[in-house]
Amino acid sequence: MTKVNGEDVVKEDIKDTETEEATSEKVAEDAVKEETKEEVKEEKAPEEDGDAKYLRLMADFQNYKKRVEKEKTDLYSYANEKIVTELLDVLDNFERALSHEDAGDGFKEGMEMIFKQLLGVLEKSGLAEIPALGEDFDPNFHNAVMTEETEEYESGKVSGVLQKGYTLNGKVIRPTMVKVVG
């Protein structure tokens, strides 16, 4: 027996108490180590999620920039489409007026000069005539309204143009109205 704090204690009880204290300290240390490991795992997991979120956000932003740039380019390319489409009727009327032989030479020359000037301005804006006569029929560029039999052209070729077609910066704004050899 041993006296501890004025009490009689058996040595075995002291050993048991010391063992229990050591065991509880060890368990507490193990618990702290486990919590620390979990905290480290939790800290790494959000970092990885944060990196993935950052990369996804960066990719989304780059895609957004590309889309906006394409929309801006398209807007600049086709901003004149409406006015050019309306001016096509004016071009058609000029061509009809110039095809008549009744007018005097001075009048006809003046009309030709105005027509060339108007056509030049439209071509600078990106307007181009669709070639048709003698070409293979292409439904993307030609609108067939008639078929005819002729020995002048092979089957499937455009044999006559009823109304000219145009593209604006590569986009068809009016297909050519044509006769096709059947």
Tab-separated table of N, CA and C in Angstrom:
chain	number	residue	atom	x	y	z
A	1	MET	N	0.822	-1.167	0.000
A	1	MET	CA	0.000	0.000	0.000
A	1	MET	C	0.867	1.230	0.000
A	2	THR	N	0.342	2.223	-0.654
A	2	THR	CA	1.072	3.469	-0.738
A	2	THR	C	0.078	4.584	-0.464
A	3	LYS	N	0.627	5.642	0.129
A	3	LYS	CA	-0.244	6.778	0.405
A	3	LYS	C	-0.087	7.797	-0.712
A	4	VAL	N	-1.215	8.200	-1.284
A	4	VAL	CA	-1.222	9.239	-2.309
A	4	VAL	C	-2.244	10.263	-1.847
A	5	ASN	N	-1.814	11.508	-1.693
A	5	ASN	CA	-2.666	12.601	-1.219
A	5	ASN	C	-3.394	12.228	0.083
A	6	GLY	N	-2.677	11.544	0.918
A	6	GLY	CA	-3.205	11.209	2.232
A	6	GLY	C	-4.118	10.019	2.235
A	7	GLU	N	-4.224	9.276	1.146
A	7	GLU	CA	-5.088	8.105	1.108
A	7	GLU	C	-4.232	6.880	0.883
A	8	ASP	N	-4.717	5.780	1.399
A	8	ASP	CA	-4.013	4.527	1.179
A	8	ASP	C	-4.458	3.969	-0.152
A	9	VAL	N	-3.505	3.699	-1.007
A	9	VAL	CA	-3.827	3.202	-2.342
A	9	VAL	C	-2.963	1.988	-2.603
A	10	VAL	N	-3.552	1.007	-3.195
A	10	VAL	CA	-2.814	-0.192	-3.544
A	10	VAL	C	-2.029	0.104	-4.808
A	11	LYS	N	-0.824	-0.452	-4.887
A	11	LYS	CA	0.035	-0.214	-6.055
A	11	LYS	C	-0.649	-0.665	-7.325
A	12	GLU	N	-1.435	-1.698	-7.224
A	12	GLU	CA	-2.113	-2.192	-8.416
A	12	GLU	C	-3.107	-1.154	-8.921
A	13	ASP	N	-3.790	-0.465	-7.975
A	13	ASP	CA	-4.734	0.573	-8.386
A	13	ASP	C	-4.022	1.715	-9.095
A	14	ILE	N	-2.811	2.033	-8.612
A	14	ILE	CA	-2.041	3.114	-9.236
A	14	ILE	C	-1.668	2.712	-10.650
A	15	LYS	N	-1.234	1.458	-10.777
A	15	LYS	CA	-0.859	0.996	-12.115
A	15	LYS	C	-2.066	1.009	-13.034
A	16	ASP	N	-3.222	0.567	-12.533
A	16	ASP	CA	-4.434	0.557	-13.354
A	16	ASP	C	-4.819	1.980	-13.755
A	17	THR	N	-4.719	2.903	-12.771
A	17	THR	CA	-5.062	4.283	-13.050
A	17	THR	C	-4.099	4.874	-14.071
A	18	GLU	N	-2.801	4.597	-13.900
A	18	GLU	CA	-1.814	5.104	-14.858
A	18	GLU	C	-2.063	4.507	-16.242
A	19	THR	N	-2.391	3.229	-16.284
A	19	THR	CA	-2.661	2.563	-17.561
A	19	THR	C	-3.898	3.174	-18.224
A	20	GLU	N	-4.942	3.405	-17.415
A	20	GLU	CA	-6.151	4.011	-17.956
A	20	GLU	C	-5.874	5.418	-18.484
A	21	GLU	N	-5.064	6.181	-17.713
A	21	GLU	CA	-4.729	7.534	-18.146
A	21	GLU	C	-3.922	7.495	-19.439
A	22	ALA	N	-2.960	6.570	-19.500
A	22	ALA	CA	-2.143	6.449	-20.712
A	22	ALA	C	-3.006	6.040	-21.897
A	23	THR	N	-3.907	5.103	-21.669
A	23	THR	CA	-4.784	4.634	-22.741
A	23	THR	C	-5.700	5.753	-23.208
A	24	SER	N	-6.276	6.479	-22.243
A	24	SER	CA	-7.170	7.567	-22.641
A	24	SER	C	-6.402	8.672	-23.365
A	25	GLU	N	-5.146	8.941	-22.935
A	25	GLU	CA	-4.317	9.925	-23.634
A	25	GLU	C	-4.015	9.456	-25.040
A	26	LYS	N	-3.719	8.155	-25.184
A	26	LYS	CA	-3.417	7.601	-26.508
A	26	LYS	C	-4.641	7.686	-27.411
A	27	VAL	N	-5.798	7.340	-26.852
A	27	VAL	CA	-7.042	7.419	-27.627
A	27	VAL	C	-7.304	8.857	-28.049
A	28	ALA	N	-7.059	9.795	-27.122
A	28	ALA	CA	-7.265	11.209	-27.434
A	28	ALA	C	-6.305	11.665	-28.527
A	29	GLU	N	-5.036	11.234	-28.421
A	29	GLU	CA	-4.058	11.584	-29.445
A	29	GLU	C	-4.465	11.007	-30.799
A	30	ASP	N	-4.905	9.742	-30.792
A	30	ASP	CA	-5.346	9.116	-32.036
A	30	ASP	C	-6.532	9.871	-32.640
A	31	ALA	N	-7.463	10.291	-31.785
A	31	ALA	CA	-8.619	11.046	-32.262
A	31	ALA	C	-8.184	12.370	-32.878
A	32	VAL	N	-7.221	13.037	-32.225
A	32	VAL	CA	-6.708	14.302	-32.755
A	32	VAL	C	-6.026	14.071	-34.092
A	33	LYS	N	-5.253	12.985	-34.187
A	33	LYS	CA	-4.575	12.665	-35.450
A	33	LYS	C	-5.601	12.402	-36.540
A	34	GLU	N	-6.668	11.652	-36.217
A	34	GLU	CA	-7.719	11.369	-37.198
A	34	GLU	C	-8.397	12.664	-37.652
A	35	GLU	N	-8.712	13.546	-36.698
A	35	GLU	CA	-9.334	14.816	-37.048
A	35	GLU	C	-8.414	15.630	-37.946
A	36	THR	N	-7.127	15.616	-37.645
A	36	THR	CA	-6.164	16.358	-38.440
A	36	THR	C	-6.107	15.791	-39.854
A	37	LYS	N	-6.096	14.446	-39.961
A	37	LYS	CA	-6.083	13.821	-41.290
A	37	LYS	C	-7.332	14.189	-42.067
A	38	GLU	N	-8.505	14.161	-41.393
A	38	GLU	CA	-9.753	14.505	-42.070
A	38	GLU	C	-9.752	15.966	-42.515
A	39	GLU	N	-9.213	16.843	-41.626
A	39	GLU	CA	-9.145	18.265	-41.988
A	39	GLU	C	-8.252	18.469	-43.197
A	40	VAL	N	-7.120	17.741	-43.228
A	40	VAL	CA	-6.216	17.853	-44.372
A	40	VAL	C	-6.921	17.371	-45.636
A	41	LYS	N	-7.662	16.253	-45.520
A	41	LYS	CA	-8.404	15.749	-46.678
A	41	LYS	C	-9.465	16.754	-47.108
A	42	GLU	N	-10.179	17.307	-46.128
A	42	GLU	CA	-11.213	18.281	-46.457
A	42	GLU	C	-10.615	19.532	-47.087
A	43	GLU	N	-9.441	19.936	-46.613
A	43	GLU	CA	-8.804	21.116	-47.191
A	43	GLU	C	-8.360	20.841	-48.616
A	44	LYS	N	-7.847	19.640	-48.888
A	44	LYS	CA	-7.400	19.310	-50.243
A	44	LYS	C	-8.585	19.171	-51.182
A	45	ALA	N	-9.663	18.570	-50.732
A	45	ALA	CA	-10.828	18.367	-51.588
A	45	ALA	C	-11.388	19.689	-52.100
A	46	PRO	N	-11.598	20.692	-51.243
A	46	PRO	CA	-12.090	21.960	-51.793
A	46	PRO	C	-11.090	22.625	-52.730
A	47	GLU	N	-9.795	22.439	-52.477
A	47	GLU	CA	-8.806	23.013	-53.384
A	47	GLU	C	-8.924	22.370	-54.755
A	48	GLU	N	-9.083	21.057	-54.779
A	48	GLU	CA	-9.228	20.372	-56.060
A	48	GLU	C	-10.510	20.820	-56.744
A	49	ASP	N	-11.607	20.920	-55.981
A	49	ASP	CA	-12.849	21.410	-56.558
A	49	ASP	C	-12.683	22.846	-57.036
A	50	GLY	N	-11.947	23.630	-56.279
A	50	GLY	CA	-11.696	25.016	-56.667
A	50	GLY	C	-10.902	25.097	-57.958
A	51	ASP	N	-9.887	24.224	-58.096
A	51	ASP	CA	-9.111	24.197	-59.341
A	51	ASP	C	-9.988	23.797	-60.515
A	52	ALA	N	-10.821	22.779	-60.313
A	52	ALA	CA	-11.711	22.335	-61.392
A	52	ALA	C	-12.705	23.437	-61.755
A	53	LYS	N	-13.240	24.098	-60.729
A	53	LYS	CA	-14.182	25.195	-60.994
A	53	LYS	C	-13.490	26.324	-61.750
A	54	TYR	N	-12.266	26.616	-61.352
A	54	TYR	CA	-11.505	27.683	-62.018
A	54	TYR	C	-11.266	27.334	-63.483
A	55	LEU	N	-10.850	26.094	-63.746
A	55	LEU	CA	-10.597	25.687	-65.128
A	55	LEU	C	-11.883	25.720	-65.957
A	56	ARG	N	-12.990	25.255	-65.370
A	56	ARG	CA	-14.264	25.265	-66.081
A	56	ARG	C	-14.699	26.694	-66.358
A	57	LEU	N	-14.542	27.553	-65.366
A	57	LEU	CA	-14.904	28.957	-65.536
A	57	LEU	C	-14.050	29.622	-66.606
A	58	MET	N	-12.763	29.307	-66.621
A	58	MET	CA	-11.866	29.880	-67.620
A	58	MET	C	-12.258	29.399	-69.025
A	59	ALA	N	-12.591	28.116	-69.162
A	59	ALA	CA	-13.006	27.580	-70.464
A	59	ALA	C	-14.320	28.217	-70.907
A	60	ASP	N	-15.265	28.365	-69.985
A	60	ASP	CA	-16.534	29.010	-70.325
A	60	ASP	C	-16.312	30.445	-70.796
A	61	PHE	N	-15.429	31.152	-70.128
A	61	PHE	CA	-15.154	32.535	-70.510
A	61	PHE	C	-14.513	32.609	-71.891
A	62	GLN	N	-13.577	31.700	-72.179
A	62	GLN	CA	-12.946	31.698	-73.506
A	62	GLN	C	-13.974	31.392	-74.586
A	63	ASN	N	-14.883	30.450	-74.323
A	63	ASN	CA	-15.939	30.142	-75.292
A	63	ASN	C	-16.853	31.348	-75.487
A	64	TYR	N	-17.153	32.053	-74.407
A	64	TYR	CA	-17.973	33.256	-74.495
A	64	TYR	C	-17.292	34.308	-75.363
A	65	LYS	N	-15.981	34.509	-75.145
A	65	LYS	CA	-15.247	35.498	-75.945
A	65	LYS	C	-15.283	35.136	-77.427
A	66	LYS	N	-15.088	33.848	-77.742
A	66	LYS	CA	-15.113	33.411	-79.140
A	66	LYS	C	-16.487	33.644	-79.750
A	67	ARG	N	-17.556	33.306	-78.993
A	67	ARG	CA	-18.908	33.463	-79.501
A	67	ARG	C	-19.226	34.934	-79.759
A	68	VAL	N	-18.844	35.814	-78.835
A	68	VAL	CA	-19.096	37.247	-79.000
A	68	VAL	C	-18.320	37.790	-80.195
A	69	GLU	N	-17.075	37.347	-80.365
A	69	GLU	CA	-16.269	37.805	-81.496
A	69	GLU	C	-16.898	37.368	-82.819
A	70	LYS	N	-17.408	36.126	-82.872
A	70	LYS	CA	-18.062	35.635	-84.093
A	70	LYS	C	-19.334	36.428	-84.369
A	71	GLU	N	-20.129	36.680	-83.329
A	71	GLU	CA	-21.346	37.465	-83.505
A	71	GLU	C	-21.031	38.872	-83.995
A	72	LYS	N	-19.972	39.445	-83.467
A	72	LYS	CA	-19.576	40.789	-83.883
A	72	LYS	C	-19.144	40.786	-85.345
A	73	THR	N	-18.367	39.788	-85.742
A	73	THR	CA	-17.927	39.673	-87.126
A	73	THR	C	-19.122	39.499	-88.053
A	74	ASP	N	-20.065	38.626	-87.661
A	74	ASP	CA	-21.267	38.427	-88.467
A	74	ASP	C	-22.084	39.703	-88.566
A	75	LEU	N	-22.169	40.427	-87.475
A	75	LEU	CA	-22.931	41.668	-87.478
A	75	LEU	C	-22.328	42.671	-88.459
A	76	TYR	N	-20.997	42.801	-88.445
A	76	TYR	CA	-20.346	43.715	-89.387
A	76	TYR	C	-20.496	43.234	-90.829
A	77	SER	N	-20.406	41.923	-91.034
A	77	SER	CA	-20.477	41.384	-92.394
A	77	SER	C	-21.858	41.550	-93.005
A	78	TYR	N	-22.897	41.366	-92.183
A	78	TYR	CA	-24.251	41.345	-92.731
A	78	TYR	C	-25.095	42.537	-92.304
A	79	ALA	N	-24.469	43.582	-91.792
A	79	ALA	CA	-25.215	44.770	-91.361
A	79	ALA	C	-25.896	45.446	-92.545
A	80	ASN	N	-25.295	45.363	-93.712
A	80	ASN	CA	-25.830	46.022	-94.903
A	80	ASN	C	-26.833	45.159	-95.653
A	81	GLU	N	-27.118	43.966	-95.159
A	81	GLU	CA	-27.939	43.024	-95.916
A	81	GLU	C	-29.304	43.587	-96.286
A	82	LYS	N	-29.990	44.222	-95.366
A	82	LYS	CA	-31.336	44.726	-95.654
A	82	LYS	C	-31.311	45.799	-96.738
A	83	ILE	N	-30.415	46.760	-96.616
A	83	ILE	CA	-30.378	47.849	-97.600
A	83	ILE	C	-29.935	47.325	-98.964
A	84	VAL	N	-28.992	46.401	-98.965
A	84	VAL	CA	-28.522	45.837	-100.240
A	84	VAL	C	-29.655	45.057	-100.898
A	85	THR	N	-30.407	44.305	-100.113
A	85	THR	CA	-31.531	43.536	-100.663
A	85	THR	C	-32.553	44.468	-101.312
A	86	GLU	N	-32.829	45.579	-100.672
A	86	GLU	CA	-33.776	46.540	-101.249
A	86	GLU	C	-33.210	47.207	-102.500
A	87	LEU	N	-31.895	47.408	-102.537
A	87	LEU	CA	-31.276	48.037	-103.712
A	87	LEU	C	-31.209	47.091	-104.918
A	88	LEU	N	-31.387	45.808	-104.679
A	88	LEU	CA	-31.363	44.867	-105.803
A	88	LEU	C	-32.495	45.163	-106.782
A	89	ASP	N	-33.644	45.581	-106.285
A	89	ASP	CA	-34.746	45.960	-107.172
A	89	ASP	C	-34.363	47.162	-108.030
A	90	VAL	N	-33.622	48.096	-107.439
A	90	VAL	CA	-33.147	49.259	-108.195
A	90	VAL	C	-32.200	48.810	-109.302
A	91	LEU	N	-31.300	47.886	-108.980
A	91	LEU	CA	-30.391	47.349	-110.002
A	91	LEU	C	-31.164	46.706	-111.144
A	92	ASP	N	-32.173	45.913	-110.794
A	92	ASP	CA	-32.985	45.257	-111.827
A	92	ASP	C	-33.658	46.292	-112.731
A	93	ASN	N	-34.193	47.345	-112.149
A	93	ASN	CA	-34.849	48.383	-112.950
A	93	ASN	C	-33.856	49.120	-113.837
A	94	PHE	N	-32.653	49.378	-113.350
A	94	PHE	CA	-31.611	49.981	-114.181
A	94	PHE	C	-31.305	49.083	-115.372
A	95	GLU	N	-31.147	47.796	-115.134
A	95	GLU	CA	-30.831	46.874	-116.227
A	95	GLU	C	-31.956	46.837	-117.257
A	96	ARG	N	-33.196	46.867	-116.810
A	96	ARG	CA	-34.329	46.871	-117.737
A	96	ARG	C	-34.344	48.163	-118.560
A	97	ALA	N	-34.080	49.283	-117.899
A	97	ALA	CA	-34.075	50.568	-118.609
A	97	ALA	C	-32.949	50.612	-119.626
A	98	LEU	N	-31.790	50.045	-119.286
A	98	LEU	CA	-30.660	50.065	-120.211
A	98	LEU	C	-30.845	49.100	-121.387
A	99	SER	N	-31.704	48.110	-121.223
A	99	SER	CA	-31.898	47.148	-122.309
A	99	SER	C	-32.776	47.701	-123.438
A	100	HIS	N	-33.483	48.800	-123.194
A	100	HIS	CA	-34.324	49.394	-124.234
A	100	HIS	C	-33.469	50.265	-125.142
A	101	GLU	N	-33.693	50.128	-126.420
A	101	GLU	CA	-32.917	50.851	-127.425
A	101	GLU	C	-33.573	52.193	-127.792
A	102	ASP	N	-34.747	52.476	-127.265
A	102	ASP	CA	-35.521	53.654	-127.665
A	102	ASP	C	-34.888	54.976	-127.217
A	103	ALA	N	-34.210	54.984	-126.080
A	103	ALA	CA	-33.689	56.233	-125.523
A	103	ALA	C	-32.507	56.739	-126.345
A	104	GLY	N	-32.256	58.042	-126.248
A	104	GLY	CA	-31.147	58.642	-126.972
A	104	GLY	C	-29.812	58.201	-126.385
A	105	ASP	N	-28.739	58.461	-127.175
A	105	ASP	CA	-27.408	58.017	-126.756
A	105	ASP	C	-26.946	58.692	-125.473
A	106	GLY	N	-27.173	59.962	-125.298
A	106	GLY	CA	-26.743	60.698	-124.104
A	106	GLY	C	-27.439	60.186	-122.849
A	107	PHE	N	-28.733	59.936	-122.992
A	107	PHE	CA	-29.485	59.416	-121.855
A	107	PHE	C	-28.976	58.036	-121.463
A	108	LYS	N	-28.764	57.209	-122.459
A	108	LYS	CA	-28.321	55.841	-122.190
A	108	LYS	C	-26.925	55.848	-121.557
A	109	GLU	N	-26.029	56.676	-122.027
A	109	GLU	CA	-24.679	56.759	-121.454
A	109	GLU	C	-24.729	57.215	-119.997
A	110	GLY	N	-25.575	58.187	-119.691
A	110	GLY	CA	-25.724	58.675	-118.317
A	110	GLY	C	-26.262	57.588	-117.393
A	111	MET	N	-27.241	56.865	-117.904
A	111	MET	CA	-27.811	55.761	-117.107
A	111	MET	C	-26.757	54.681	-116.860
A	112	GLU	N	-25.950	54.371	-117.880
A	112	GLU	CA	-24.906	53.361	-117.716
A	112	GLU	C	-23.879	53.800	-116.676
A	113	MET	N	-23.530	55.081	-116.683
A	113	MET	CA	-22.560	55.589	-115.708
A	113	MET	C	-23.116	55.497	-114.280
A	114	ILE	N	-24.391	55.858	-114.095
A	114	ILE	CA	-25.013	55.770	-112.772
A	114	ILE	C	-25.088	54.308	-112.324
A	115	PHE	N	-25.449	53.450	-113.260
A	115	PHE	CA	-25.551	52.018	-112.956
A	115	PHE	C	-24.196	51.458	-112.520
A	116	LYS	N	-23.140	51.788	-113.255
A	116	LYS	CA	-21.799	51.301	-112.896
A	116	LYS	C	-21.359	51.839	-111.537
A	117	GLN	N	-21.685	53.095	-111.255
A	117	GLN	CA	-21.322	53.683	-109.971
A	117	GLN	C	-22.052	52.973	-108.825
A	118	LEU	N	-23.347	52.744	-108.991
A	118	LEU	CA	-24.132	52.048	-107.970
A	118	LEU	C	-23.616	50.620	-107.773
A	119	LEU	N	-23.343	49.944	-108.863
A	119	LEU	CA	-22.827	48.571	-108.788
A	119	LEU	C	-21.464	48.541	-108.099
A	120	GLY	N	-20.611	49.526	-108.377
A	120	GLY	CA	-19.299	49.596	-107.729
A	120	GLY	C	-19.402	49.773	-106.218
A	121	VAL	N	-20.327	50.631	-105.781
A	121	VAL	CA	-20.525	50.842	-104.342
A	121	VAL	C	-21.006	49.552	-103.678
A	122	LEU	N	-21.940	48.881	-104.327
A	122	LEU	CA	-22.459	47.637	-103.762
A	122	LEU	C	-21.397	46.538	-103.732
A	123	GLU	N	-20.554	46.484	-104.742
A	123	GLU	CA	-19.485	45.476	-104.756
A	123	GLU	C	-18.471	45.740	-103.645
A	124	LYS	N	-18.199	47.002	-103.350
A	124	LYS	CA	-17.304	47.337	-102.236
A	124	LYS	C	-17.899	46.876	-100.908
A	125	SER	N	-19.230	46.848	-100.834
A	125	SER	CA	-19.913	46.407	-99.616
A	125	SER	C	-19.969	44.889	-99.502
A	126	GLY	N	-19.467	44.178	-100.508
A	126	GLY	CA	-19.429	42.718	-100.440
A	126	GLY	C	-20.433	42.020	-101.324
A	127	LEU	N	-21.125	42.757	-102.190
A	127	LEU	CA	-22.108	42.160	-103.081
A	127	LEU	C	-21.404	41.513	-104.272
A	128	ALA	N	-21.850	40.313	-104.635
A	128	ALA	CA	-21.303	39.626	-105.808
A	128	ALA	C	-22.439	38.921	-106.532
A	129	GLU	N	-22.383	38.988	-107.854
A	129	GLU	CA	-23.398	38.322	-108.660
A	129	GLU	C	-23.106	36.824	-108.699
A	130	ILE	N	-24.162	36.012	-108.652
A	130	ILE	CA	-24.005	34.561	-108.734
A	130	ILE	C	-23.944	34.177	-110.204
A	131	PRO	N	-22.857	33.544	-110.641
A	131	PRO	CA	-22.792	33.113	-112.038
A	131	PRO	C	-23.798	31.987	-112.280
A	132	ALA	N	-24.496	32.049	-113.423
A	132	ALA	CA	-25.543	31.055	-113.637
A	132	ALA	C	-25.555	30.475	-115.048
A	133	LEU	N	-25.552	31.300	-116.071
A	133	LEU	CA	-25.736	30.832	-117.442
A	133	LEU	C	-24.652	29.849	-117.831
A	134	GLY	N	-25.087	28.622	-118.212
A	134	GLY	CA	-24.158	27.578	-118.630
A	134	GLY	C	-23.560	26.793	-117.462
A	135	GLU	N	-23.837	27.190	-116.237
A	135	GLU	CA	-23.312	26.498	-115.045
A	135	GLU	C	-24.196	25.301	-114.704
A	136	ASP	N	-23.656	24.371	-113.913
A	136	ASP	CA	-24.469	23.284	-113.384
A	136	ASP	C	-25.493	23.869	-112.427
A	137	PHE	N	-26.709	23.315	-112.468
A	137	PHE	CA	-27.753	23.793	-111.557
A	137	PHE	C	-27.374	23.437	-110.122
A	138	ASP	N	-27.385	24.422	-109.246
A	138	ASP	CA	-27.081	24.234	-107.821
A	138	ASP	C	-28.225	24.849	-107.026
A	139	PRO	N	-29.021	24.025	-106.340
A	139	PRO	CA	-30.176	24.567	-105.613
A	139	PRO	C	-29.794	25.520	-104.482
A	140	ASN	N	-28.538	25.526	-104.077
A	140	ASN	CA	-28.101	26.462	-103.049
A	140	ASN	C	-27.989	27.888	-103.588
A	141	PHE	N	-27.785	28.008	-104.916
A	141	PHE	CA	-27.596	29.320	-105.531
A	141	PHE	C	-28.650	29.657	-106.581
A	142	HIS	N	-29.332	28.645	-107.094
A	142	HIS	CA	-30.281	28.850	-108.191
A	142	HIS	C	-31.683	28.427	-107.787
A	143	ASN	N	-32.664	29.156	-108.309
A	143	ASN	CA	-34.070	28.828	-108.105
A	143	ASN	C	-34.647	28.501	-109.479
A	144	ALA	N	-34.865	27.205	-109.740
A	144	ALA	CA	-35.371	26.773	-111.055
A	144	ALA	C	-36.876	27.011	-111.112
A	145	VAL	N	-37.301	27.812	-112.089
A	145	VAL	CA	-38.729	28.080	-112.252
A	145	VAL	C	-39.275	27.465	-113.542
A	146	MET	N	-38.355	27.032	-114.426
A	146	MET	CA	-38.768	26.431	-115.695
A	146	MET	C	-37.751	25.378	-116.109
A	147	THR	N	-38.229	24.436	-116.898
A	147	THR	CA	-37.311	23.516	-117.568
A	147	THR	C	-37.575	23.642	-119.061
A	148	GLU	N	-36.537	23.404	-119.839
A	148	GLU	CA	-36.692	23.465	-121.289
A	148	GLU	C	-35.737	22.477	-121.941
A	149	GLU	N	-36.038	22.142	-123.145
A	149	GLU	CA	-35.172	21.248	-123.924
A	149	GLU	C	-34.412	22.102	-124.929
A	150	THR	N	-33.101	22.002	-124.900
A	150	THR	CA	-32.277	22.737	-125.855
A	150	THR	C	-31.015	21.930	-126.128
A	151	GLU	N	-30.508	22.080	-127.351
A	151	GLU	CA	-29.279	21.377	-127.718
A	151	GLU	C	-28.050	22.208	-127.362
A	152	GLU	N	-28.268	23.453	-126.977
A	152	GLU	CA	-27.164	24.352	-126.670
A	152	GLU	C	-26.444	23.944	-125.375
A	153	TYR	N	-27.213	23.412	-124.392
A	153	TYR	CA	-26.636	23.027	-123.100
A	153	TYR	C	-26.988	21.583	-122.776
A	154	GLU	N	-26.153	20.966	-121.929
A	154	GLU	CA	-26.399	19.591	-121.484
A	154	GLU	C	-27.507	19.575	-120.443
A	155	SER	N	-28.003	18.385	-120.134
A	155	SER	CA	-29.022	18.218	-119.112
A	155	SER	C	-28.450	18.613	-117.742
A	156	GLY	N	-29.251	19.347	-116.958
A	156	GLY	CA	-28.816	19.773	-115.631
A	156	GLY	C	-28.082	21.107	-115.620
A	157	LYS	N	-27.909	21.711	-116.799
A	157	LYS	CA	-27.235	23.017	-116.894
A	157	LYS	C	-28.277	24.129	-116.927
A	158	VAL	N	-27.864	25.312	-116.509
A	158	VAL	CA	-28.733	26.482	-116.550
A	158	VAL	C	-28.711	27.025	-117.976
A	159	SER	N	-29.910	27.139	-118.594
A	159	SER	CA	-29.983	27.585	-119.982
A	159	SER	C	-30.455	29.034	-120.123
A	160	GLY	N	-30.973	29.602	-119.049
A	160	GLY	CA	-31.424	30.989	-119.114
A	160	GLY	C	-31.565	31.580	-117.724
A	161	VAL	N	-31.327	32.891	-117.668
A	161	VAL	CA	-31.444	33.603	-116.391
A	161	VAL	C	-32.634	34.545	-116.496
A	162	LEU	N	-33.609	34.376	-115.589
A	162	LEU	CA	-34.771	35.243	-115.569
A	162	LEU	C	-34.565	36.416	-114.604
A	163	GLN	N	-33.842	36.186	-113.525
A	163	GLN	CA	-33.516	37.251	-112.575
A	163	GLN	C	-32.175	36.900	-111.930
A	164	LYS	N	-31.267	37.866	-111.919
A	164	LYS	CA	-29.937	37.628	-111.366
A	164	LYS	C	-30.013	37.392	-109.862
A	165	GLY	N	-29.081	36.564	-109.377
A	165	GLY	CA	-28.968	36.308	-107.946
A	165	GLY	C	-27.684	36.914	-107.419
A	166	TYR	N	-27.659	37.166	-106.109
A	166	TYR	CA	-26.498	37.828	-105.513
A	166	TYR	C	-26.141	37.208	-104.168
A	167	THR	N	-24.849	37.337	-103.833
A	167	THR	CA	-24.367	36.966	-102.496
A	167	THR	C	-23.813	38.223	-101.842
A	168	LEU	N	-23.920	38.269	-100.530
A	168	LEU	CA	-23.343	39.366	-99.749
A	168	LEU	C	-22.352	38.738	-98.778
A	169	ASN	N	-21.075	38.992	-98.997
A	169	ASN	CA	-20.001	38.414	-98.185
A	169	ASN	C	-20.103	36.890	-98.114
A	170	GLY	N	-20.441	36.283	-99.243
A	170	GLY	CA	-20.498	34.830	-99.321
A	170	GLY	C	-21.840	34.220	-98.954
A	171	LYS	N	-22.759	35.006	-98.440
A	171	LYS	CA	-24.082	34.495	-98.054
A	171	LYS	C	-25.078	34.837	-99.161
A	172	VAL	N	-25.855	33.853	-99.592
A	172	VAL	CA	-26.849	34.080	-100.638
A	172	VAL	C	-27.965	34.946	-100.065
A	173	ILE	N	-28.165	36.125	-100.677
A	173	ILE	CA	-29.267	36.977	-100.227
A	173	ILE	C	-30.434	36.936	-101.218
A	174	ARG	N	-30.145	36.506	-102.442
A	174	ARG	CA	-31.206	36.261	-103.411
A	174	ARG	C	-30.694	35.249	-104.422
A	175	PRO	N	-31.360	34.080	-104.516
A	175	PRO	CA	-30.901	33.094	-105.502
A	175	PRO	C	-31.248	33.541	-106.919
A	176	THR	N	-30.507	33.033	-107.880
A	176	THR	CA	-30.760	33.355	-109.283
A	176	THR	C	-31.968	32.576	-109.775
A	177	MET	N	-32.917	33.273	-110.392
A	177	MET	CA	-34.096	32.618	-110.957
A	177	MET	C	-33.734	32.165	-112.373
A	178	VAL	N	-33.784	30.842	-112.615
A	178	VAL	CA	-33.227	30.301	-113.854
A	178	VAL	C	-34.177	29.314	-114.554
A	179	LYS	N	-33.826	29.079	-115.842
A	179	LYS	CA	-34.413	27.980	-116.628
A	179	LYS	C	-33.349	26.892	-116.688
A	180	VAL	N	-33.767	25.646	-116.529
A	180	VAL	CA	-32.827	24.535	-116.503
A	180	VAL	C	-33.168	23.564	-117.629
A	181	VAL	N	-32.114	22.999	-118.237
A	181	VAL	CA	-32.306	21.999	-119.283
A	181	VAL	C	-32.736	20.709	-118.607
A	182	GLY	N	-33.869	20.140	-119.098
A	182	GLY	CA	-34.429	18.941	-118.473
A	182	GLY	C	-33.987	17.664	-119.094
